[in-house]
mmCIF file of C-alpha atoms in Angstrom:
data_model
loop_
_atom_site.group_PDB
_atom_site.id
_atom_site.type_symbol
_atom_site.label_atom_id
_atom_site.label_comp_id
_atom_site.label_asym_id
_atom_site.label_seq_id
_atom_site.Cartn_x
_atom_site.Cartn_y
_atom_site.Cartn_z
ATOM 1 C CA MET Z 23 25.206 -22.987 -24.081
ATOM 2 C CA ASN Z 24 22.156 -20.823 -23.575
ATOM 3 C CA LEU Z 25 20.181 -20.059 -20.373
ATOM 4 C CA GLN Z 26 17.552 -22.670 -20.919
ATOM 5 C CA GLU Z 27 20.249 -25.444 -21.544
ATOM 6 C CA ALA Z 28 22.258 -24.345 -18.527
ATOM 7 C CA VAL Z 29 19.094 -24.652 -16.325
ATOM 8 C CA ARG Z 30 18.321 -28.064 -17.678
ATOM 9 C CA GLY Z 31 21.916 -29.204 -17.213
ATOM 10 C CA ALA Z 32 22.054 -28.084 -13.586
ATOM 11 C CA LEU Z 33 18.681 -29.709 -12.848
ATOM 12 C CA ALA Z 34 20.167 -32.898 -14.304
ATOM 13 C CA ASP Z 35 23.123 -32.642 -12.155
ATOM 14 C CA VAL Z 36 21.286 -32.097 -8.945
ATOM 15 C CA LEU Z 37 18.763 -34.829 -9.588
ATOM 16 C CA GLU Z 38 21.644 -37.363 -9.364
ATOM 17 C CA ASP Z 39 21.155 -36.877 -5.588
ATOM 18 C CA SER Z 40 18.322 -39.053 -4.377
ATOM 19 C CA SER Z 41 17.136 -36.346 -1.950
ATOM 20 C CA VAL Z 42 16.271 -33.958 -4.799
ATOM 21 C CA VAL Z 43 12.622 -33.800 -6.055
ATOM 22 C CA LEU Z 44 11.515 -31.737 -9.024
ATOM 23 C CA PHE Z 45 7.797 -30.984 -9.529
ATOM 24 C CA SER Z 46 5.251 -28.929 -11.324
ATOM 25 C CA GLN Z 47 2.337 -29.304 -13.541
ATOM 26 C CA LEU Z 48 4.693 -29.836 -16.582
ATOM 27 C CA ALA Z 49 8.041 -31.090 -15.315
ATOM 28 C CA ARG Z 50 7.478 -34.227 -17.083
ATOM 29 C CA TRP Z 51 5.663 -32.880 -20.194
ATOM 30 C CA GLY Z 52 7.837 -29.867 -21.049
ATOM 31 C CA LEU Z 53 8.518 -26.388 -19.729
ATOM 32 C CA GLY Z 54 10.413 -24.376 -22.342
ATOM 33 C CA GLY Z 55 13.008 -27.142 -22.573
ATOM 34 C CA MET Z 56 14.177 -26.758 -18.853
ATOM 35 C CA THR Z 57 13.142 -30.212 -17.925
ATOM 36 C CA SER Z 58 13.405 -32.264 -21.159
ATOM 37 C CA GLY Z 59 14.607 -35.869 -20.524
ATOM 38 C CA LEU Z 60 14.641 -35.538 -16.755
ATOM 39 C CA TRP Z 61 11.488 -37.599 -16.106
ATOM 40 C CA GLU Z 62 12.766 -40.390 -18.415
ATOM 41 C CA LYS Z 63 15.902 -40.586 -16.174
ATOM 42 C CA TYR Z 64 14.265 -40.021 -12.775
ATOM 43 C CA PRO Z 65 10.676 -40.998 -13.051
ATOM 44 C CA SER Z 66 10.126 -41.348 -9.285
ATOM 45 C CA ARG Z 67 11.492 -37.887 -8.458
ATOM 46 C CA VAL Z 68 10.226 -35.802 -11.342
ATOM 47 C CA LEU Z 69 6.519 -35.352 -10.471
ATOM 48 C CA THR Z 70 3.549 -34.143 -12.343
ATOM 49 C CA MET Z 71 1.401 -32.032 -9.983
ATOM 50 C CA PRO Z 72 -2.236 -31.163 -10.083
ATOM 51 C CA ASN Z 73 -3.156 -27.533 -10.808
ATOM 52 C CA SER Z 74 -2.866 -26.899 -7.075
ATOM 53 C CA GLU Z 75 -0.275 -24.215 -6.342
ATOM 54 C CA ALA Z 76 -1.208 -23.942 -2.667
ATOM 55 C CA LEU Z 77 -0.541 -27.734 -2.306
ATOM 56 C CA MET Z 78 2.621 -27.611 -4.414
ATOM 57 C CA HIS Z 79 4.374 -25.074 -2.230
ATOM 58 C CA GLY Z 80 3.089 -26.405 1.052
ATOM 59 C CA ALA Z 81 4.244 -29.848 -0.028
ATOM 60 C CA ALA Z 82 7.702 -28.421 -0.755
ATOM 61 C CA MET Z 83 7.934 -27.310 2.885
ATOM 62 C CA GLY Z 84 6.741 -30.755 4.083
ATOM 63 C CA MET Z 85 9.295 -32.489 1.924
ATOM 64 C CA ALA Z 86 12.118 -30.278 3.064
ATOM 65 C CA LEU Z 87 11.185 -30.837 6.689
ATOM 66 C CA ALA Z 88 11.449 -34.611 5.989
ATOM 67 C CA GLY Z 89 14.993 -34.307 4.616
ATOM 68 C CA MET Z 90 14.349 -33.865 0.897
ATOM 69 C CA ARG Z 91 15.570 -31.003 -1.343
ATOM 70 C CA PRO Z 92 12.501 -29.979 -3.398
ATOM 71 C CA ILE Z 93 12.506 -27.869 -6.460
ATOM 72 C CA VAL Z 94 9.124 -26.368 -7.504
ATOM 73 C CA LEU Z 95 8.767 -25.091 -11.001
ATOM 74 C CA ASN Z 96 6.377 -22.282 -11.811
ATOM 75 C CA GLU Z 97 5.936 -21.537 -15.531
ATOM 76 C CA ARG Z 98 4.885 -17.989 -14.677
ATOM 77 C CA MET Z 99 5.577 -15.981 -11.604
ATOM 78 C CA ASP Z 100 1.960 -14.889 -11.542
ATOM 79 C CA PHE Z 101 0.927 -18.407 -10.402
ATOM 80 C CA LEU Z 102 2.874 -17.905 -7.050
ATOM 81 C CA MET Z 103 -0.041 -15.810 -5.983
ATOM 82 C CA LEU Z 104 -2.087 -18.944 -5.512
ATOM 83 C CA ALA Z 105 0.515 -20.220 -3.048
ATOM 84 C CA MET Z 106 1.077 -17.127 -0.925
ATOM 85 C CA ASP Z 107 0.055 -18.820 2.379
ATOM 86 C CA ALA Z 108 2.870 -21.265 2.098
ATOM 87 C CA LEU Z 109 5.241 -18.686 0.665
ATOM 88 C CA VAL Z 110 4.589 -15.971 3.334
ATOM 89 C CA ASN Z 111 2.922 -17.384 6.345
ATOM 90 C CA HIS Z 112 4.832 -20.660 6.582
ATOM 91 C CA ILE Z 113 8.115 -21.276 4.717
ATOM 92 C CA PRO Z 114 10.039 -18.116 5.822
ATOM 93 C CA ILE Z 115 8.871 -18.370 9.358
ATOM 94 C CA TRP Z 116 9.817 -21.933 10.132
ATOM 95 C CA PRO Z 117 13.562 -21.480 10.356
ATOM 96 C CA MET Z 118 13.022 -18.542 12.736
ATOM 97 C CA ARG Z 119 11.403 -20.921 15.238
ATOM 98 C CA ALA Z 120 14.082 -23.593 15.609
ATOM 99 C CA PRO Z 121 17.321 -24.422 14.043
ATOM 100 C CA MET Z 122 16.593 -26.266 10.878
ATOM 101 C CA SER Z 123 17.578 -26.634 7.269
ATOM 102 C CA LEU Z 124 14.802 -25.762 4.755
ATOM 103 C CA PRO Z 125 16.467 -26.207 1.291
ATOM 104 C CA ILE Z 126 13.416 -25.254 -0.892
ATOM 105 C CA THR Z 127 14.014 -24.018 -4.379
ATOM 106 C CA VAL Z 128 11.087 -22.225 -5.955
ATOM 107 C CA ILE Z 129 11.746 -21.457 -9.615
ATOM 108 C CA ALA Z 130 9.506 -18.801 -11.154
ATOM 109 C CA VAL Z 131 9.696 -17.539 -14.768
ATOM 110 C CA VAL Z 132 8.704 -14.015 -15.576
ATOM 111 C CA GLY Z 133 6.782 -13.897 -18.862
ATOM 112 C CA LYS Z 134 8.214 -12.165 -21.925
ATOM 113 C CA GLY Z 135 5.662 -9.402 -21.713
ATOM 114 C CA LYS Z 136 4.271 -8.549 -25.149
ATOM 115 C CA GLY Z 137 1.066 -10.529 -25.836
ATOM 116 C CA GLN Z 138 1.383 -12.434 -22.614
ATOM 117 C CA GLY Z 139 -1.338 -10.506 -20.866
ATOM 118 C CA PRO Z 140 -1.685 -9.237 -17.380
ATOM 119 C CA GLN Z 141 -1.722 -12.675 -15.699
ATOM 120 C CA HIS Z 142 1.348 -14.085 -17.454
ATOM 121 C CA SER Z 143 3.904 -11.255 -17.270
ATOM 122 C CA LYS Z 144 4.155 -9.811 -13.861
ATOM 123 C CA ASN Z 145 7.403 -9.622 -11.875
ATOM 124 C CA PHE Z 146 6.994 -9.837 -8.022
ATOM 125 C CA ILE Z 147 10.770 -10.187 -7.232
ATOM 126 C CA GLU Z 148 10.863 -7.016 -5.148
ATOM 127 C CA TRP Z 149 8.096 -8.444 -2.868
ATOM 128 C CA PHE Z 150 10.302 -11.382 -2.072
ATOM 129 C CA ARG Z 151 13.486 -9.206 -1.610
ATOM 130 C CA GLY Z 152 11.519 -7.255 0.931
ATOM 131 C CA LEU Z 153 10.327 -10.351 2.904
ATOM 132 C CA ASP Z 154 12.330 -11.830 5.649
ATOM 133 C CA GLY Z 155 13.397 -15.363 5.168
ATOM 134 C CA TRP Z 156 13.850 -15.625 1.441
ATOM 135 C CA ARG Z 157 17.021 -15.693 -0.552
ATOM 136 C CA VAL Z 158 16.371 -14.382 -3.964
ATOM 137 C CA ALA Z 159 18.518 -15.449 -7.035
ATOM 138 C CA GLU Z 160 18.097 -13.741 -10.410
ATOM 139 C CA PRO Z 161 20.867 -15.182 -12.579
ATOM 140 C CA SER Z 162 21.961 -12.930 -15.472
ATOM 141 C CA SER Z 163 24.009 -15.472 -17.519
ATOM 142 C CA PRO Z 164 23.868 -19.232 -18.208
ATOM 143 C CA ARG Z 165 26.850 -19.843 -15.962
ATOM 144 C CA ALA Z 166 25.201 -18.053 -13.039
ATOM 145 C CA ALA Z 167 21.925 -19.825 -13.749
ATOM 146 C CA ALA Z 168 23.609 -23.227 -13.286
ATOM 147 C CA ASP Z 169 25.615 -22.139 -10.173
ATOM 148 C CA GLU Z 170 22.600 -20.615 -8.563
ATOM 149 C CA ILE Z 171 20.528 -23.747 -8.930
ATOM 150 C CA LYS Z 172 23.232 -25.739 -7.224
ATOM 151 C CA GLY Z 173 23.673 -23.069 -4.582
ATOM 152 C CA ALA Z 174 19.872 -23.077 -3.857
ATOM 153 C CA VAL Z 175 19.383 -26.847 -3.844
ATOM 154 C CA TYR Z 176 22.500 -27.522 -1.598
ATOM 155 C CA GLY Z 177 21.948 -24.501 0.549
ATOM 156 C CA ASP Z 178 19.954 -24.663 3.828
ATOM 157 C CA ARG Z 179 17.381 -21.896 3.161
ATOM 158 C CA PRO Z 180 14.398 -21.161 0.923
ATOM 159 C CA THR Z 181 15.447 -19.590 -2.283
ATOM 160 C CA LEU Z 182 13.210 -17.911 -4.961
ATOM 161 C CA TYR Z 183 15.026 -18.437 -8.196
ATOM 162 C CA VAL Z 184 13.715 -16.052 -10.892
ATOM 163 C CA LEU Z 185 14.192 -16.623 -14.624
ATOM 164 C CA HIS Z 186 13.143 -14.280 -17.532
ATOM 165 C CA ARG Z 187 11.533 -15.963 -20.377
ATOM 166 C CA GLU Z 188 12.963 -13.403 -22.777
ATOM 167 C CA PHE Z 189 16.538 -14.632 -21.986
ATOM 168 C CA PHE Z 190 16.031 -18.362 -22.407
ATOM 169 C CA LYS Z 191 17.927 -18.509 -25.724
ATOM 170 C CA SER Z 192 20.568 -16.055 -24.606
ATOM 171 C CA GLY Z 193 24.154 -17.321 -24.355
ATOM 172 C CA GLY Z 194 25.739 -14.417 -22.635
ATOM 173 C CA GLU Z 195 25.283 -11.764 -19.931
ATOM 174 C CA CYS Z 196 21.701 -10.399 -20.004
ATOM 175 C CA SER Z 197 20.170 -7.554 -17.918
ATOM 176 C CA PRO Z 198 17.018 -8.378 -16.049
ATOM 177 C CA PRO Z 199 14.734 -5.440 -15.959
ATOM 178 C CA VAL Z 200 14.877 -3.421 -12.796
ATOM 179 C CA VAL Z 201 11.435 -3.116 -11.336
ATOM 180 C CA ASP Z 202 10.542 -0.622 -8.654
ATOM 181 C CA ARG Z 203 6.998 -1.790 -8.225
ATOM 182 C CA VAL Z 204 4.746 -4.479 -9.633
ATOM 183 C CA ARG Z 205 3.235 -3.466 -12.896
ATOM 184 C CA ILE Z 206 -0.102 -4.934 -14.053
ATOM 185 C CA CYS Z 207 1.103 -4.663 -17.542
ATOM 186 C CA GLY Z 208 -0.204 -6.348 -20.663
ATOM 187 C CA ALA Z 209 -3.841 -5.436 -20.283
ATOM 188 C CA SER Z 210 -3.797 -4.089 -23.846
ATOM 189 C CA SER Z 211 -1.132 -3.445 -26.440
ATOM 190 C CA ARG Z 212 -1.425 0.194 -25.603
ATOM 191 C CA HIS Z 213 -0.580 -0.696 -21.978
ATOM 192 C CA GLU Z 214 2.282 -2.884 -23.083
ATOM 193 C CA ARG Z 215 3.851 -0.179 -25.291
ATOM 194 C CA ALA Z 216 3.685 2.203 -22.350
ATOM 195 C CA PHE Z 217 5.482 -0.271 -20.104
ATOM 196 C CA TYR Z 218 8.101 -1.718 -22.431
ATOM 197 C CA GLU Z 219 8.870 1.091 -24.616
ATOM 198 C CA GLY Z 220 8.230 4.014 -22.345
ATOM 199 C CA GLU Z 221 5.561 5.425 -24.537
ATOM 200 C CA MET V 21 -3.421 -40.224 36.465
ATOM 201 C CA LYS V 22 -4.736 -41.092 33.046
ATOM 202 C CA PHE V 23 -3.520 -39.023 30.026
ATOM 203 C CA ARG V 24 -6.952 -37.278 29.512
ATOM 204 C CA GLU V 25 -7.106 -36.238 33.123
ATOM 205 C CA ARG V 26 -3.499 -34.864 33.083
ATOM 206 C CA LEU V 27 -4.396 -32.907 30.027
ATOM 207 C CA ARG V 28 -7.454 -31.527 31.589
ATOM 208 C CA VAL V 29 -5.711 -30.485 34.781
ATOM 209 C CA TYR V 30 -3.026 -28.731 32.652
ATOM 210 C CA GLU V 31 -5.566 -26.794 30.606
ATOM 211 C CA LEU V 32 -7.526 -25.748 33.639
ATOM 212 C CA LEU V 33 -4.301 -24.412 35.119
ATOM 213 C CA LEU V 34 -3.717 -22.361 31.934
ATOM 214 C CA GLN V 35 -7.349 -21.209 32.140
ATOM 215 C CA ASP V 36 -6.757 -19.808 35.532
ATOM 216 C CA ARG V 37 -3.683 -17.966 34.487
ATOM 217 C CA MET V 38 -5.039 -16.856 31.142
ATOM 218 C CA ARG V 39 -4.636 -13.085 31.763
ATOM 219 C CA GLU V 40 -0.903 -13.498 32.384
ATOM 220 C CA PHE V 41 -0.311 -14.637 28.825
ATOM 221 C CA ALA V 42 0.524 -12.145 26.030
ATOM 222 C CA CYS V 43 -0.106 -14.619 23.166
ATOM 223 C CA PRO V 44 -3.488 -15.978 22.053
ATOM 224 C CA VAL V 45 -4.224 -19.310 23.811
ATOM 225 C CA HIS V 46 -6.709 -21.801 22.488
ATOM 226 C CA LEU V 47 -7.559 -24.482 25.100
ATOM 227 C CA CYS V 48 -8.701 -28.007 24.314
ATOM 228 C CA LEU V 49 -11.070 -28.521 27.185
ATOM 229 C CA GLY V 50 -13.840 -30.788 26.088
ATOM 230 C CA GLN V 51 -11.743 -31.946 23.101
ATOM 231 C CA GLU V 52 -9.640 -34.690 24.910
ATOM 232 C CA ASP V 53 -10.795 -37.604 22.731
ATOM 233 C CA VAL V 54 -8.307 -37.018 19.835
ATOM 234 C CA PRO V 55 -5.263 -36.264 21.948
ATOM 235 C CA GLU V 56 -5.921 -39.403 23.985
ATOM 236 C CA ALA V 57 -6.204 -41.532 20.783
ATOM 237 C CA LEU V 58 -2.976 -39.928 19.414
ATOM 238 C CA HIS V 59 -1.289 -40.465 22.813
ATOM 239 C CA ASP V 60 -2.220 -44.191 22.819
ATOM 240 C CA LEU V 61 -1.557 -45.082 19.203
ATOM 241 C CA LEU V 62 1.061 -42.841 17.553
ATOM 242 C CA ARG V 63 4.642 -44.106 17.253
ATOM 243 C CA PRO V 64 7.799 -41.898 17.826
ATOM 244 C CA GLU V 65 8.678 -41.958 14.143
ATOM 245 C CA ASP V 66 5.247 -40.664 13.143
ATOM 246 C CA TRP V 67 4.766 -36.955 12.145
ATOM 247 C CA LEU V 68 2.141 -34.736 13.669
ATOM 248 C CA TYR V 69 0.852 -31.571 11.998
ATOM 249 C CA SER V 70 -1.462 -29.533 14.164
ATOM 250 C CA THR V 71 -3.503 -26.497 14.554
ATOM 251 C CA HIS V 72 -3.944 -23.435 16.727
ATOM 252 C CA ARG V 73 -5.621 -25.694 19.288
ATOM 253 C CA SER V 74 -2.580 -27.939 19.787
ATOM 254 C CA HIS V 75 -1.749 -28.360 23.486
ATOM 255 C CA GLY V 76 -3.373 -31.805 23.665
ATOM 256 C CA HIS V 77 -1.773 -32.977 20.271
ATOM 257 C CA TYR V 78 1.586 -31.842 21.470
ATOM 258 C CA ILE V 79 1.670 -33.414 24.763
ATOM 259 C CA ALA V 80 0.211 -36.633 23.181
ATOM 260 C CA LYS V 81 3.108 -36.702 20.843
ATOM 261 C CA GLY V 82 5.510 -36.647 23.827
ATOM 262 C CA GLY V 83 5.913 -32.907 24.084
ATOM 263 C CA ASP V 84 7.012 -31.523 27.483
ATOM 264 C CA PRO V 85 4.145 -29.610 29.162
ATOM 265 C CA GLU V 86 6.715 -27.480 31.114
ATOM 266 C CA GLN V 87 8.470 -26.376 27.906
ATOM 267 C CA LEU V 88 5.096 -25.588 26.296
ATOM 268 C CA LEU V 89 4.205 -23.437 29.388
ATOM 269 C CA ALA V 90 7.467 -21.723 28.991
ATOM 270 C CA GLU V 91 6.729 -21.086 25.208
ATOM 271 C CA ILE V 92 3.280 -19.704 26.087
ATOM 272 C CA GLU V 93 4.948 -17.321 28.671
ATOM 273 C CA GLY V 94 7.362 -16.201 25.953
ATOM 274 C CA ARG V 95 10.356 -17.457 27.847
ATOM 275 C CA GLU V 96 13.686 -18.425 26.358
ATOM 276 C CA ASP V 97 13.456 -21.905 27.656
ATOM 277 C CA GLY V 98 10.243 -22.391 25.618
ATOM 278 C CA ILE V 99 9.933 -24.820 22.687
ATOM 279 C CA ASN V 100 10.838 -22.069 20.203
ATOM 280 C CA GLY V 101 12.618 -19.889 22.671
ATOM 281 C CA GLY V 102 9.310 -17.898 23.233
ATOM 282 C CA PHE V 103 9.199 -16.844 19.555
ATOM 283 C CA SER V 104 6.108 -18.729 18.656
ATOM 284 C CA GLY V 105 3.658 -18.820 21.536
ATOM 285 C CA SER V 106 0.723 -21.185 22.008
ATOM 286 C CA GLN V 107 -0.994 -21.191 18.616
ATOM 287 C CA SER V 108 1.769 -22.041 16.209
ATOM 288 C CA PHE V 109 5.031 -23.679 17.077
ATOM 289 C CA SER V 110 7.469 -26.324 15.972
ATOM 290 C CA ASP V 111 9.392 -29.118 17.671
ATOM 291 C CA PRO V 112 11.363 -30.633 14.829
ATOM 292 C CA ALA V 113 12.970 -33.336 17.046
ATOM 293 C CA LEU V 114 9.480 -34.595 17.915
ATOM 294 C CA ARG V 115 8.272 -34.241 14.230
ATOM 295 C CA PHE V 116 5.639 -31.819 15.421
ATOM 296 C CA HIS V 117 4.525 -28.574 13.757
ATOM 297 C CA SER V 118 1.492 -26.453 14.195
ATOM 298 C CA THR V 119 -0.020 -23.377 12.575
ATOM 299 C CA ALA V 120 -2.406 -20.546 13.330
ATOM 300 C CA ILE V 121 -3.532 -20.504 9.747
ATOM 301 C CA VAL V 122 -6.604 -22.676 9.421
ATOM 302 C CA GLY V 123 -5.834 -25.520 7.145
ATOM 303 C CA GLY V 124 -2.320 -24.008 6.545
ATOM 304 C CA LEU V 125 -0.318 -27.187 6.967
ATOM 305 C CA SER V 126 -2.423 -29.502 4.817
ATOM 306 C CA GLY V 127 0.038 -29.180 1.928
ATOM 307 C CA ALA V 128 3.062 -29.650 4.195
ATOM 308 C CA ALA V 129 1.582 -32.801 5.640
ATOM 309 C CA ALA V 130 1.010 -34.138 2.157
ATOM 310 C CA GLY V 131 4.618 -33.194 1.198
ATOM 311 C CA THR V 132 6.031 -35.058 4.217
ATOM 312 C CA ALA V 133 3.879 -38.062 3.361
ATOM 313 C CA VAL V 134 5.323 -38.072 -0.173
ATOM 314 C CA ALA V 135 8.891 -37.820 1.294
ATOM 315 C CA LEU V 136 8.225 -40.705 3.595
ATOM 316 C CA LYS V 137 6.961 -42.814 0.727
ATOM 317 C CA MET V 138 10.127 -42.044 -1.361
ATOM 318 C CA GLN V 139 12.377 -42.843 1.626
ATOM 319 C CA ARG V 140 10.464 -46.161 2.098
ATOM 320 C CA SER V 141 9.692 -45.249 5.673
ATOM 321 C CA ASN V 142 6.973 -46.943 7.748
ATOM 322 C CA ALA V 143 6.120 -43.665 9.527
ATOM 323 C CA LEU V 144 2.639 -42.063 9.261
ATOM 324 C CA VAL V 145 1.790 -38.447 8.922
ATOM 325 C CA ILE V 146 -1.144 -37.190 10.944
ATOM 326 C CA CYS V 147 -2.640 -33.965 9.997
ATOM 327 C CA CYS V 148 -4.982 -32.637 12.694
ATOM 328 C CA LEU V 149 -7.558 -30.001 11.636
ATOM 329 C CA GLY V 150 -10.935 -28.530 12.688
ATOM 330 C CA ASP V 151 -14.145 -28.505 10.821
ATOM 331 C CA GLY V 152 -13.245 -24.925 9.618
ATOM 332 C CA ALA V 153 -10.093 -26.181 7.829
ATOM 333 C CA THR V 154 -12.225 -28.434 5.589
ATOM 334 C CA GLU V 155 -13.513 -25.238 4.019
ATOM 335 C CA GLN V 156 -10.056 -24.371 2.706
ATOM 336 C CA GLY V 157 -9.164 -25.234 -0.943
ATOM 337 C CA VAL V 158 -5.675 -26.463 0.018
ATOM 338 C CA PHE V 159 -7.314 -29.278 2.030
ATOM 339 C CA TRP V 160 -9.125 -30.597 -0.951
ATOM 340 C CA GLU V 161 -6.034 -30.165 -3.165
ATOM 341 C CA SER V 162 -4.057 -32.254 -0.643
ATOM 342 C CA LEU V 163 -6.850 -34.867 -0.296
ATOM 343 C CA ASN V 164 -6.911 -35.354 -4.119
ATOM 344 C CA TRP V 165 -3.141 -35.760 -4.247
ATOM 345 C CA ALA V 166 -2.956 -38.042 -1.169
ATOM 346 C CA VAL V 167 -5.534 -40.401 -2.711
ATOM 347 C CA LEU V 168 -3.907 -40.291 -6.119
ATOM 348 C CA HIS V 169 -0.531 -41.400 -4.734
ATOM 349 C CA ALA V 170 -1.892 -43.550 -1.796
ATOM 350 C CA LEU V 171 0.102 -41.401 0.681
ATOM 351 C CA PRO V 172 0.708 -42.429 4.276
ATOM 352 C CA LEU V 173 -1.462 -39.612 5.541
ATOM 353 C CA VAL V 174 -4.323 -39.501 8.092
ATOM 354 C CA TRP V 175 -6.417 -36.410 8.626
ATOM 355 C CA VAL V 176 -7.940 -36.131 12.094
ATOM 356 C CA CYS V 177 -10.850 -33.725 11.967
ATOM 357 C CA GLU V 178 -12.052 -32.391 15.396
ATOM 358 C CA ASN V 179 -15.459 -31.160 14.615
ATOM 359 C CA ASN V 180 -16.557 -28.867 17.420
ATOM 360 C CA GLY V 181 -19.253 -27.418 15.218
ATOM 361 C CA TYR V 182 -17.936 -23.862 15.319
ATOM 362 C CA SER V 183 -15.382 -21.620 13.549
ATOM 363 C CA VAL V 184 -14.845 -19.152 16.382
ATOM 364 C CA HIS V 185 -18.552 -18.211 16.820
ATOM 365 C CA ALA V 186 -19.890 -19.260 13.434
ATOM 366 C CA PRO V 187 -21.826 -22.568 13.481
ATOM 367 C CA LEU V 188 -21.212 -25.324 10.852
ATOM 368 C CA SER V 189 -24.868 -25.068 9.677
ATOM 369 C CA GLU V 190 -24.025 -21.551 8.266
ATOM 370 C CA ARG V 191 -20.846 -22.681 6.609
ATOM 371 C CA GLN V 192 -21.241 -26.114 4.963
ATOM 372 C CA GLY V 193 -24.090 -27.405 2.781
ATOM 373 C CA THR V 194 -23.649 -31.248 2.927
ATOM 374 C CA PRO V 195 -22.228 -33.689 5.407
ATOM 375 C CA LEU V 196 -18.394 -33.645 5.481
ATOM 376 C CA LEU V 197 -17.714 -37.327 5.630
ATOM 377 C CA SER V 198 -19.570 -38.257 2.519
ATOM 378 C CA ARG V 199 -17.776 -35.598 0.488
ATOM 379 C CA VAL V 200 -14.350 -36.844 1.761
ATOM 380 C CA GLY V 201 -15.498 -40.409 1.273
ATOM 381 C CA SER V 202 -16.262 -39.650 -2.452
ATOM 382 C CA PHE V 203 -12.476 -39.207 -2.951
ATOM 383 C CA ARG V 204 -12.085 -42.819 -1.936
ATOM 384 C CA ALA V 205 -10.090 -42.106 1.130
ATOM 385 C CA THR V 206 -10.955 -44.381 4.084
ATOM 386 C CA VAL V 207 -13.315 -42.483 6.381
ATOM 387 C CA ALA V 208 -14.476 -43.166 9.938
ATOM 388 C CA ARG V 209 -16.511 -41.251 12.474
ATOM 389 C CA GLY V 210 -15.959 -40.850 16.243
ATOM 390 C CA ALA V 211 -13.134 -41.688 18.561
ATOM 391 C CA GLU V 212 -13.496 -45.357 18.056
ATOM 392 C CA GLY V 213 -13.361 -44.953 14.303
ATOM 393 C CA LEU V 214 -10.266 -42.835 14.506
ATOM 394 C CA ARG V 215 -8.689 -45.461 16.818
ATOM 395 C CA THR V 216 -9.419 -48.211 14.200
ATOM 396 C CA ILE V 217 -7.655 -46.137 11.545
ATOM 397 C CA LEU V 218 -4.687 -45.515 13.679
ATOM 398 C CA ARG V 219 -4.502 -49.061 15.030
ATOM 399 C CA GLY V 220 -4.531 -50.410 11.380
ATOM 400 C CA ARG V 221 -2.301 -47.680 10.222
ATOM 401 C CA THR V 222 -4.829 -47.252 7.336
ATOM 402 C CA ALA V 223 -3.983 -44.375 4.873
ATOM 403 C CA PRO V 224 -4.959 -42.295 3.302
ATOM 404 C CA ALA V 225 -7.737 -41.936 5.767
ATOM 405 C CA PHE V 226 -9.949 -39.239 7.344
ATOM 406 C CA GLY V 227 -11.374 -39.553 10.845
ATOM 407 C CA GLU V 228 -13.998 -37.107 11.960
ATOM 408 C CA VAL V 229 -14.418 -36.799 15.708
ATOM 409 C CA PRO V 230 -17.352 -34.759 16.922
ATOM 410 C CA CYS V 231 -16.552 -32.893 20.086
ATOM 411 C CA GLU V 232 -17.686 -30.062 22.266
ATOM 412 C CA ARG V 233 -15.432 -27.227 23.056
ATOM 413 C CA ARG V 234 -15.937 -26.504 26.729
ATOM 414 C CA CYS V 235 -14.076 -23.177 26.906
ATOM 415 C CA ASN V 236 -13.720 -19.901 24.942
ATOM 416 C CA HIS V 237 -12.455 -19.995 21.460
ATOM 417 C CA VAL V 238 -9.376 -18.186 22.585
ATOM 418 C CA SER V 239 -7.977 -16.715 25.735
ATOM 419 C CA ALA V 240 -10.467 -14.555 27.475
ATOM 420 C CA MET V 241 -12.350 -13.875 24.252
ATOM 421 C CA GLU V 242 -15.827 -13.420 25.735
ATOM 422 C CA ASP V 243 -14.508 -10.095 26.928
ATOM 423 C CA LEU V 244 -13.868 -9.040 23.418
ATOM 424 C CA ARG V 245 -17.012 -10.239 21.720
#
């Protein structure tokens, strides 16, 4: 079982629970195999979203407040930047106000790098690790990927769940890149070489 | 005493004590029409998302004015133990949440409305906002989605004509209601129009209630201008 199959299997498992909702622009139409077959089985809880990231992540909070367990899928982590008000000013602050469960799972995929360009390959994971209120999961094997989805969905706090596109077909342990700062890489092949190969 | 008079007395009391409060306080003096309509027509199961100017909305939803005062004073017996202050707080048991980010809860309101629809609930989500919030992208994103899915969501826009000190004429080019109406949400103007929406529990809908803010934007702001 590779990473992508593990994610798909875990999403299928959690969707058996009627409080789980999975949504993104392409949850129904295909996201690297992570969601294939899920809409066919759960058409009312696998939602196509407009290209509205601010709405998507705000809506996740509103669903969770009403007792649902939302999972938002972002095909690239770069797209989270359109949703920062929900992700920074709202979601992490709410459980600090009053005791409440806020089981929001935000899945974000870090692009593979080479050729993806500067708006499809950034990794902001350290921003979220440094931000109060978020749990960050970065699974490094198919087994961990499945466990972490279940942990996030059935937990009671917001989780940013980060996948790396380059490991989707990997069946074993993989080593996510350690990033000390956000690199705006991919602007040119020269820049990519410098970042990925330490030119 | 009628609800709107009680609210006015409460806000005047806060106005007198304004310099004692550490947190920003936005009073709703002059903007009593919407709280009064919410007080008269909301049901306990309904959700209310509100703004920085939320005292009237909160008390209308059944919030305790004493606990709100404690929150404004930063006391532990406040709504959020004094963590939140006046302009942005949550009372989950009352299904009430407010934010100090203009338009910031538009998406949350739409998400709750989707959840209610999935749960086959008869509850309604009310999202209060000011005229300024209708300049935020997320408001239009949420409107599009609410109409697409026929969500049980009613926006209540208190249009006081100003974003802090900036007049509407310098911020918006065409009348708001016709733009919202073009999305095919039910629209209505004025307090009576809003009451008709709430009475009929019509949704998705947008009520614009013109009003005049008869106080500073925030706290003793004239001192700072």
